[in-house]
Amino acid sequence: MNRLSLKNIFLTSIITSVTIAAILLFPACHSIEKWESDPQGNFDALWTILDEHYCFFEDKNIDWNDIYASYRSKVKKEMEADEFFNLCAEMLATLRDGHVNLSSPFNTSYYRKWWSDYPQNFNKRLIEEHYLNFDYAAAGGVIYKELPGRNVGYMRYSSFSGGIGETMLDMMLYGFRETDGLIIDIRDNGGGNMTNVEKLASRFLAERTLAGYISHKTGPGHNDFSEPFAYYFEPSKRVRWFKPVIVLTNRSTFSAANNFVSVMQYLPQVLIVGAHTGGGSGMPYTSEIPCGWSVRMSASPVYDRNMNTTEQGIAPSAGCAIDLDPEAEAQGIDTMLEFAIILLNRLAQENKPDESDRGSRSVGAMCDVGNPSAPVQIKALSF
């Protein structure tokens, strides 16, 4: 018998033993609820799973018992699958949470009003045609270029699910070293991998930095949470950036992208420009109802470093809220991006170093662009 087979048998034995032990011991400490796989049973299972695991009832002032009373009476023993699905989706929409989904073989529910009721404030074609001239570097999930004639570095990251390479970040940041500053455009970034959030944010840190806090459910009650657990980001050991940074946001900046904003907003060289983000700060949990449909929900709340919840999104820095003007858009002008460019140019003028401070930097294993010991003093401007 080969090693693989032995390993599989060994793992199977461990899993079987643990499963048997769980079956024997678990009933002694907690009763397992069972539901029939009919509309009433599936509805009760769905409502109970949310009741015991969803984390924002109190923050959103939601009376979940009242929601149960309103929707349970509409459940009939004989219902078509799509009719039952739509009723459940309508109930889940009362949570006003883009992280809450019910998935069946024929449909997946999704709450869209967290972004659909707001201006889009982003036009990909506008950026690529009128600012990048369809000519830019692209690596993984990132496109970047020094904006022609503007002396500003531009980085567009469309999803934190997309790859973001360390070498690409080195090349990009060092390549922008003579510019007035960097724009990180995460408009329409719906989130993704939190590892990529830390990887990107670490390029702007001078020291180990408190990124925020996370709590976990400790019981079925709506307020049964652990003490907040602090998590930290370490500064990168590669090229880092301490010149001015503008993070460009819109309402569709969500989930992991929202978390990136929650960290970056406190860095001394950073301003958040654009529109209020969409939120989505709950870490998801997935379960299943008797008919086999899966349900995903926010289960672990994440806070910023000042213990503020960011579930409802993050506002731009003072004086930096701006929308995309449709009339200017028709003329090839992104008013949000223009605001960011002009702001960086002005900051550069206000913080211009003496001639004696200027000098060339060589490329090495580590290169800090800017001076972390004396970061630029960001001033909110409105124009």
XYZ file of N, CA, C and O in Angstrom, residues 118-273:
624
model
N -27.729 54.963 -5.248
C -26.763 56.054 -5.213
C -26.127 56.239 -6.595
O -26.140 55.324 -7.416
N -25.547 57.416 -6.863
C -24.852 57.609 -8.148
C -23.710 56.609 -8.293
O -23.051 56.275 -7.299
N -23.469 56.153 -9.523
C -22.402 55.189 -9.726
C -21.024 55.817 -9.514
O -20.115 55.190 -8.962
N -20.861 57.039 -9.993
C -19.611 57.780 -9.758
C -18.367 57.073 -10.277
O -17.273 57.226 -9.715
N -18.518 56.321 -11.343
C -17.349 55.700 -11.961
C -17.665 55.329 -13.397
O -18.747 54.826 -13.707
N -16.698 55.574 -14.276
C -16.829 55.242 -15.685
C -15.472 54.722 -16.152
O -14.537 55.496 -16.386
N -15.357 53.421 -16.263
C -14.087 52.790 -16.623
C -13.574 53.281 -17.968
O -12.397 53.590 -18.130
N -14.457 53.372 -18.962
C -14.064 53.807 -20.295
C -13.506 55.232 -20.259
O -12.528 55.550 -20.935
N -14.138 56.063 -19.461
C -13.689 57.458 -19.338
C -12.234 57.520 -18.871
O -11.421 58.267 -19.424
N -11.902 56.730 -17.869
C -10.530 56.712 -17.341
C -9.553 56.214 -18.396
O -8.519 56.841 -18.672
N -9.874 55.067 -18.978
C -8.929 54.434 -19.894
C -8.735 55.243 -21.175
O -7.633 55.285 -21.730
N -9.789 55.903 -21.644
C -9.686 56.653 -22.891
C -9.075 58.037 -22.684
O -8.149 58.436 -23.403
N -9.575 58.784 -21.698
C -9.205 60.195 -21.587
C -8.053 60.481 -20.625
O -7.489 61.577 -20.645
N -7.707 59.515 -19.761
C -6.612 59.741 -18.823
C -5.430 58.794 -19.051
O -4.287 59.174 -18.806
N -5.713 57.585 -19.509
C -4.642 56.612 -19.729
C -4.330 56.415 -21.212
O -3.346 55.750 -21.551
N -5.185 56.966 -22.081
C -5.000 56.843 -23.533
C -4.877 55.382 -23.982
O -4.154 55.072 -24.932
N -5.582 54.506 -23.288
C -5.555 53.060 -23.578
C -4.130 52.500 -23.566
O -3.831 51.513 -24.225
N -3.275 53.119 -22.791
C -1.878 52.708 -22.731
C -1.446 52.719 -21.268
O -1.251 53.782 -20.677
N -1.320 51.540 -20.679
C -0.984 51.453 -19.262
C -0.383 50.084 -18.968
O -0.517 49.131 -19.747
N 0.293 49.998 -17.837
C 0.821 48.714 -17.373
C -0.292 47.955 -16.661
O -1.143 48.555 -15.990
N -0.284 46.651 -16.795
C -1.301 45.814 -16.149
C -0.634 44.565 -15.589
O 0.153 43.911 -16.271
N -0.939 44.265 -14.343
C -0.389 43.065 -13.702
C -1.398 42.573 -12.675
O -1.785 43.308 -11.771
N -1.828 41.328 -12.837
C -2.823 40.783 -11.923
C -4.103 41.587 -11.971
O -4.663 41.836 -13.039
N -4.531 42.087 -10.839
C -5.761 42.877 -10.787
C -5.547 44.361 -10.841
O -6.465 45.136 -10.559
N -4.351 44.820 -11.211
C -4.000 46.240 -11.146
C -3.617 46.778 -12.519
O -2.948 46.101 -13.302
N -4.058 48.003 -12.816
C -3.506 48.765 -13.934
C -2.922 50.052 -13.359
O -3.435 50.575 -12.364
N -1.826 50.546 -13.964
C -1.205 51.742 -13.408
C -0.430 52.506 -14.470
O 0.004 51.945 -15.484
N -0.268 53.812 -14.200
C 0.450 54.676 -15.125
C 0.637 56.044 -14.483
O -0.204 56.479 -13.683
N 1.723 56.725 -14.827
C 1.841 58.134 -14.468
C 0.977 58.917 -15.441
O 1.144 58.795 -16.660
N 0.040 59.700 -14.923
C -0.901 60.400 -15.780
C -0.170 61.444 -16.619
O 0.524 62.318 -16.066
N -0.300 61.382 -17.935
C 0.449 62.276 -18.835
C 0.217 63.752 -18.510
O -0.920 64.220 -18.443
N 1.309 64.463 -18.280
C 1.242 65.895 -18.050
C 0.691 66.314 -16.709
O 0.537 67.518 -16.455
N 0.416 65.360 -15.808
C -0.198 65.722 -14.523
C 0.741 65.488 -13.337
O 0.416 65.871 -12.209
N 1.846 64.793 -13.553
C 2.830 64.503 -12.508
C 2.215 63.780 -11.307
O 2.546 64.057 -10.150
N 1.320 62.857 -11.598
C 0.636 62.080 -10.563
C 0.616 60.611 -10.983
O 0.351 60.295 -12.149
N 0.907 59.726 -10.038
C 0.810 58.300 -10.298
C -0.623 57.825 -10.099
O -1.303 58.253 -9.155
N -1.095 56.959 -10.982
C -2.466 56.453 -10.898
C -2.447 54.936 -10.860
O -1.797 54.288 -11.681
N -3.164 54.372 -9.911
C -3.300 52.926 -9.752
C -4.771 52.585 -9.635
O -5.474 53.116 -8.775
N -5.247 51.708 -10.500
C -6.642 51.259 -10.448
C -6.674 49.792 -10.017
O -6.066 48.935 -10.649
N -7.326 49.537 -8.893
C -7.459 48.168 -8.378
C -8.946 47.845 -8.355
O -9.689 48.357 -7.531
N -9.384 47.000 -9.278
C -10.815 46.776 -9.480
C -11.419 45.770 -8.518
O -12.624 45.775 -8.286
N -10.607 44.875 -7.946
C -11.122 43.874 -7.009
C -9.986 43.331 -6.158
O -8.925 42.966 -6.683
N -10.228 43.247 -4.860
C -9.229 42.656 -3.978
C -9.167 41.139 -4.127
O -8.362 40.486 -3.466
N -9.988 40.586 -5.003
C -9.859 39.176 -5.364
C -8.752 38.981 -6.392
O -8.235 37.873 -6.565
N -8.414 40.048 -7.103
C -7.376 39.984 -8.125
C -5.988 39.972 -7.519
O -5.748 40.562 -6.466
N -5.067 39.304 -8.186
C -3.705 39.207 -7.681
C -3.020 40.561 -7.623
O -3.290 41.449 -8.427
N -2.127 40.704 -6.653
C -1.357 41.939 -6.529
C 0.062 41.541 -6.134
O 0.329 41.164 -4.993
N 0.967 41.581 -7.089
C 2.311 41.065 -6.880
C 3.240 42.040 -6.181
O 3.148 43.252 -6.365
N 4.162 41.498 -5.391
C 5.125 42.332 -4.685
C 6.068 43.041 -5.668
O 6.397 44.216 -5.498
N 6.495 42.319 -6.696
C 7.396 42.932 -7.679
C 6.697 44.060 -8.430
O 7.290 45.118 -8.689
N 5.428 43.845 -8.768
C 4.663 44.901 -9.435
C 4.591 46.148 -8.556
O 4.796 47.271 -9.031
N 4.317 45.968 -7.257
C 4.244 47.111 -6.352
C 5.592 47.824 -6.250
O 5.649 49.055 -6.226
N 6.673 47.053 -6.200
C 8.002 47.658 -6.183
C 8.220 48.537 -7.412
O 8.643 49.699 -7.317
N 7.957 47.958 -8.577
C 8.188 48.663 -9.836
C 7.303 49.895 -9.949
O 7.749 50.975 -10.366
N 6.039 49.754 -9.577
C 5.103 50.859 -9.702
C 5.482 52.008 -8.765
O 5.600 53.167 -9.199
N 5.680 51.719 -7.501
C 5.959 52.776 -6.536
C 7.280 53.468 -6.832
O 7.374 54.705 -6.757
N 8.291 52.704 -7.155
C 9.567 53.335 -7.473
C 9.470 54.139 -8.768
O 10.045 55.221 -8.896
N 8.683 53.632 -9.723
C 8.512 54.353 -10.980
C 7.805 55.681 -10.810
O 7.999 56.609 -11.595
N 6.994 55.796 -9.754
C 6.258 57.036 -9.485
C 7.019 57.982 -8.548
O 6.469 58.991 -8.099
N 8.273 57.681 -8.244
C 8.982 58.389 -7.169
C 9.113 59.889 -7.382
O 9.218 60.651 -6.428
N 9.095 60.350 -8.636
C 9.263 61.781 -8.902
C 7.928 62.521 -9.009
O 7.898 63.725 -9.228
N 6.826 61.810 -8.860
C 5.511 62.445 -8.991
C 5.129 63.177 -7.709
O 5.769 63.023 -6.661
N 4.066 63.954 -7.803
C 3.570 64.683 -6.631
C 2.857 63.782 -5.638
O 2.720 64.129 -4.464
N 2.375 62.650 -6.095
C 1.649 61.756 -5.209
C 1.012 60.612 -5.972
O 1.163 60.493 -7.189
N 0.288 59.789 -5.256
C -0.303 58.569 -5.805
C -1.806 58.562 -5.584
O -2.286 58.857 -4.478
N -2.561 58.187 -6.626
C -4.004 57.974 -6.523
C -4.268 56.478 -6.607
O -3.848 55.816 -7.562
N -4.952 55.950 -5.603
C -5.380 54.545 -5.613
C -6.886 54.554 -5.846
O -7.659 54.920 -4.965
N -7.293 54.185 -7.037
C -8.705 54.232 -7.424
C -9.350 52.874 -7.134
O -9.087 51.888 -7.820
N -10.197 52.828 -6.105
C -10.909 51.586 -5.785
C -12.425 51.789 -5.910
O -13.213 51.110 -5.246
N -12.817 52.707 -6.771
C -14.236 52.824 -7.079
C -14.706 51.538 -7.764
O -13.985 50.954 -8.570
N -15.884 51.086 -7.422
C -16.459 49.847 -7.956
C -15.692 48.593 -7.538
O -15.887 47.527 -8.117
N -14.839 48.704 -6.525
C -14.144 47.530 -6.003
C -15.037 46.889 -4.943
O -15.230 47.446 -3.862
N -15.580 45.722 -5.258
C -16.540 45.066 -4.374
C -15.943 44.198 -3.291
O -16.669 43.510 -2.575
N -14.612 44.223 -3.145
C -13.983 43.462 -2.072
C -13.178 42.282 -2.579
O -12.728 42.261 -3.724
N -13.002 41.285 -1.715
C -12.210 40.127 -2.093
C -11.391 39.598 -0.935
O -11.905 39.409 0.168
N -10.098 39.427 -1.173
C -9.191 38.760 -0.243
C -8.568 39.757 0.735
O -7.879 40.690 0.328
N -8.771 39.509 2.035
C -8.209 40.406 3.049
C -6.683 40.369 3.067
O -6.037 41.314 3.502
N -6.097 39.289 2.586
C -4.638 39.215 2.497
C -4.111 40.289 1.556
O -3.056 40.899 1.798
N -4.851 40.553 0.478
C -4.442 41.596 -0.462
C -4.594 42.987 0.137
O -3.858 43.913 -0.225
N -5.556 43.152 1.027
C -5.700 44.428 1.743
C -4.437 44.708 2.537
O -3.855 45.804 2.462
N -3.991 43.730 3.294
C -2.782 43.910 4.107
C -1.552 44.105 3.220
O -0.694 44.940 3.520
N -1.465 43.359 2.136
C -0.303 43.468 1.245
C -0.166 44.873 0.684
O 0.939 45.433 0.641
N -1.290 45.463 0.262
C -1.241 46.812 -0.293
C -1.032 47.856 0.800
O -0.185 48.751 0.670
N -1.778 47.756 1.883
C -1.678 48.750 2.960
C -0.280 48.777 3.568
O 0.198 49.841 3.997
N 0.403 47.636 3.606
C 1.725 47.565 4.235
C 2.745 48.454 3.534
O 3.764 48.825 4.125
N 2.480 48.818 2.268
C 3.407 49.676 1.521
C 3.357 51.132 1.983
O 4.189 51.944 1.555
N 2.407 51.464 2.862
C 2.250 52.852 3.299
C 2.449 53.006 4.809
O 2.164 54.061 5.366
N 2.964 51.968 5.439
C 3.125 51.968 6.894
C 4.566 52.229 7.287
O 5.496 51.639 6.737
N 4.758 53.096 8.271
C 6.091 53.373 8.802
C 6.451 52.415 9.927
O 7.628 52.211 10.231
N 5.445 51.814 10.545
C 5.671 50.922 11.677
C 4.486 49.968 11.822
O 3.484 50.098 11.113
N 4.640 49.020 12.703
C 3.532 48.101 12.991
C 2.313 48.926 13.397
O 2.405 49.799 14.267
N 1.194 48.665 12.761
C 0.026 49.541 12.894
C -1.228 48.763 13.288
O -1.517 47.714 12.702
N -1.942 49.288 14.260
C -3.235 48.715 14.626
C -4.206 48.935 13.475
O -4.504 50.079 13.125
N -4.677 47.854 12.873
C -5.572 47.959 11.718
C -7.035 47.984 12.132
O -7.867 48.565 11.437
N -7.372 47.344 13.245
C -8.759 47.317 13.680
C -8.998 46.206 14.675
O -8.053 45.648 15.262
N -10.272 45.886 14.858
C -10.674 44.854 15.809
C -11.730 43.964 15.165
O -12.463 44.392 14.270
N -11.808 42.721 15.656
C -12.835 41.799 15.197
C -13.397 41.048 16.405
O -12.659 40.732 17.344
N -14.697 40.822 16.399
C -15.348 40.037 17.448
C -15.991 38.808 16.822
O -16.330 38.804 15.641
N -16.165 37.770 17.637
C -16.780 36.534 17.158
C -17.991 36.192 18.005
O -18.066 36.530 19.186
N -18.944 35.523 17.401
C -20.122 35.085 18.140
C -19.720 34.023 19.153
O -18.947 33.112 18.857
N -20.243 34.164 20.359
C -19.955 33.188 21.415
C -21.206 32.431 21.855
O -21.129 31.550 22.701
N -22.337 32.797 21.294
C -23.591 32.146 21.656
C -24.694 32.588 20.732
O -24.497 33.443 19.863
N -25.913 32.046 20.894
C -27.011 32.355 19.978
C -27.676 33.711 20.192
O -28.439 34.166 19.342
N -27.400 34.369 21.316
C -28.026 35.664 21.582
C -27.510 36.753 20.666
O -26.372 36.700 20.197
N -28.335 37.756 20.424
C -27.950 38.839 19.526
C -26.750 39.634 20.028
O -26.066 40.290 19.233
N -26.477 39.596 21.321
C -25.342 40.321 21.888
C -24.256 39.394 22.421
O -23.389 39.836 23.191
N -24.285 38.156 22.004
C -23.282 37.187 22.464
C -22.033 37.272 21.581
O -21.919 36.551 20.569
N -21.110 38.144 21.948
C -19.875 38.333 21.196
C -18.672 38.255 22.130
O -18.759 38.578 23.312
N -17.552 37.863 21.572
C -16.298 37.869 22.319
C -15.822 39.302 22.507
O -16.329 40.232 21.874
N -14.856 39.470 23.387
C -14.193 40.764 23.491
C -13.503 41.065 22.159
O -12.998 40.149 21.502
N -13.492 42.323 21.722
C -12.837 42.650 20.444
C -11.370 42.235 20.445
O -10.636 42.491 21.402
N -10.971 41.586 19.370
C -9.599 41.129 19.213
C -8.876 42.063 18.253
O -9.315 42.276 17.123
N -7.777 42.659 18.701
C -7.030 43.596 17.870
C -6.216 42.853 16.818
O -5.648 41.799 17.090
N -6.171 43.396 15.608
C -5.280 42.837 14.588
C -4.425 43.964 14.015
O -4.852 45.116 13.941
N -3.215 43.622 13.640
C -2.208 44.603 13.235
C -1.681 44.298 11.835
O -1.682 43.150 11.393
N -1.231 45.335 11.149
C -0.536 45.188 9.878
C 0.930 45.575 10.086
O 1.232 46.571 10.750
N 1.809 44.800 9.501
C 3.244 45.073 9.566
C 3.674 45.864 8.332
O 3.168 45.646 7.236
N 4.633 46.781 8.481
C 5.136 47.503 7.309
C 5.873 46.558 6.375
O 6.540 45.623 6.825
N 5.753 46.798 5.108
C 6.457 45.988 4.125
C 7.964 46.163 4.272
O 8.448 47.218 4.681
N 8.714 45.141 3.917
C 10.172 45.221 3.928
C 10.710 45.551 2.544
O 11.908 45.471 2.302
N 9.782 45.915 1.654
C 10.186 46.258 0.292
C 9.961 47.754 0.059
O 10.073 48.553 0.990
N 9.672 48.171 -1.140
C 9.475 49.590 -1.428
C 8.222 50.096 -0.713
O 7.154 49.501 -0.820
N 8.384 51.186 0.021
C 7.233 51.794 0.699
C 7.083 53.243 0.237
O 8.005 53.848 -0.284
N 5.897 53.782 0.485
C 5.539 55.105 -0.054
C 5.047 56.010 1.061
O 4.070 55.697 1.745
N 5.718 57.180 1.213
C 5.318 58.119 2.262
C 4.992 59.503 1.717
O 4.806 60.454 2.474
N 4.929 59.628 0.407
C 4.435 60.862 -0.200
C 2.906 60.836 -0.129
O 2.303 59.812 0.239
N 2.232 61.941 -0.473
C 0.769 61.973 -0.373
C 0.079 60.875 -1.193
O 0.514 60.535 -2.295
N -0.988 60.351 -0.623
C -1.809 59.310 -1.251
C -3.262 59.733 -1.188
O -3.733 60.216 -0.157
N -3.968 59.546 -2.284
C -5.416 59.736 -2.285
C -6.070 58.418 -2.655
O -5.723 57.801 -3.669
N -6.983 57.969 -1.810
C -7.778 56.777 -2.097
C -9.122 57.257 -2.623
O -9.854 57.974 -1.934
N -9.421 56.876 -3.852
C -10.630 57.353 -4.543
C -11.732 56.315 -4.390
O -11.570 55.155 -4.783
N -12.893 56.727 -3.821
C -13.952 55.779 -3.471
C -15.314 56.189 -4.040
O -15.553 57.356 -4.344
N -16.197 55.203 -4.146
C -17.613 55.461 -4.445
C -18.467 54.509 -3.616
O -17.946 53.750 -2.783
N -19.760 54.546 -3.835
C -20.663 53.730 -3.026
C -20.432 52.229 -3.259
O -20.704 51.415 -2.381
N -19.900 51.861 -4.407
C -19.650 50.453 -4.710
C -18.283 49.987 -4.220
O -17.818 48.915 -4.603
N -17.650 50.772 -3.370
C -16.444 50.331 -2.653
C -16.938 49.562 -1.431
O -17.500 50.156 -0.505
N -16.742 48.250 -1.408
C -17.472 47.400 -0.461
C -16.577 46.297 0.101
O -15.571 45.916 -0.499
N -16.966 45.798 1.272
C -16.360 44.618 1.882
C -14.865 44.822 2.127
O -14.474 45.733 2.844
N -13.992 43.988 1.533
C -12.547 44.120 1.768
C -12.036 45.483 1.329
O -11.112 46.043 1.933
N -12.620 46.054 0.263
C -12.214 47.400 -0.176
C -12.596 48.431 0.880
O -11.854 49.394 1.125
N -13.739 48.244 1.499
C -14.172 49.109 2.593
C -13.203 48.995 3.769
O -12.860 49.978 4.411
N -12.734 47.768 4.031
C -11.766 47.555 5.102
C -10.446 48.262 4.794
O -9.811 48.837 5.681
N -10.036 48.218 3.529
C -8.814 48.931 3.124
C -8.944 50.421 3.440
O -8.010 51.034 3.975
N -10.084 50.997 3.126
C -10.321 52.415 3.421
C -10.287 52.664 4.921
O -9.743 53.677 5.389
N -10.849 51.734 5.700
C -10.895 51.912 7.151
C -9.501 51.961 7.764
O -9.290 52.608 8.798
N -8.546 51.285 7.136
C -7.158 51.319 7.610
C -6.442 52.563 7.083
O -5.786 53.290 7.835
N -6.585 52.820 5.795
C -5.846 53.910 5.157
C -6.270 55.287 5.666
O -5.455 56.225 5.683
N -7.517 55.440 6.087
C -8.013 56.765 6.489
C -7.231 57.370 7.654
O -7.230 58.596 7.827
N -6.558 56.533 8.454
C -5.844 57.037 9.620
C -4.355 57.284 9.365
O -3.656 57.766 10.257
N -3.865 56.969 8.175
C -2.448 57.184 7.899
C -2.202 58.666 7.597
O -3.010 59.309 6.914
N -1.101 59.231 8.081
C -0.900 60.684 7.995
C -0.736 61.232 6.590
O -0.978 62.416 6.359
N -0.339 60.384 5.631
C -0.122 60.869 4.262
C -1.301 60.589 3.341
O -1.206 60.778 2.134
N -2.447 60.172 3.913
C -3.571 59.690 3.104
C -4.815 60.558 3.271
O -5.151 60.988 4.383
N -5.499 60.792 2.157
C -6.834 61.380 2.157
C -7.785 60.447 1.411
O -7.390 59.809 0.422
N -9.016 60.378 1.888
C -10.059 59.621 1.203
C -10.895 60.625 0.425
O -11.482 61.546 1.008
N -10.976 60.446 -0.887
C -11.668 61.396 -1.755
C -12.758 60.676 -2.543
O -12.585 59.535 -2.981
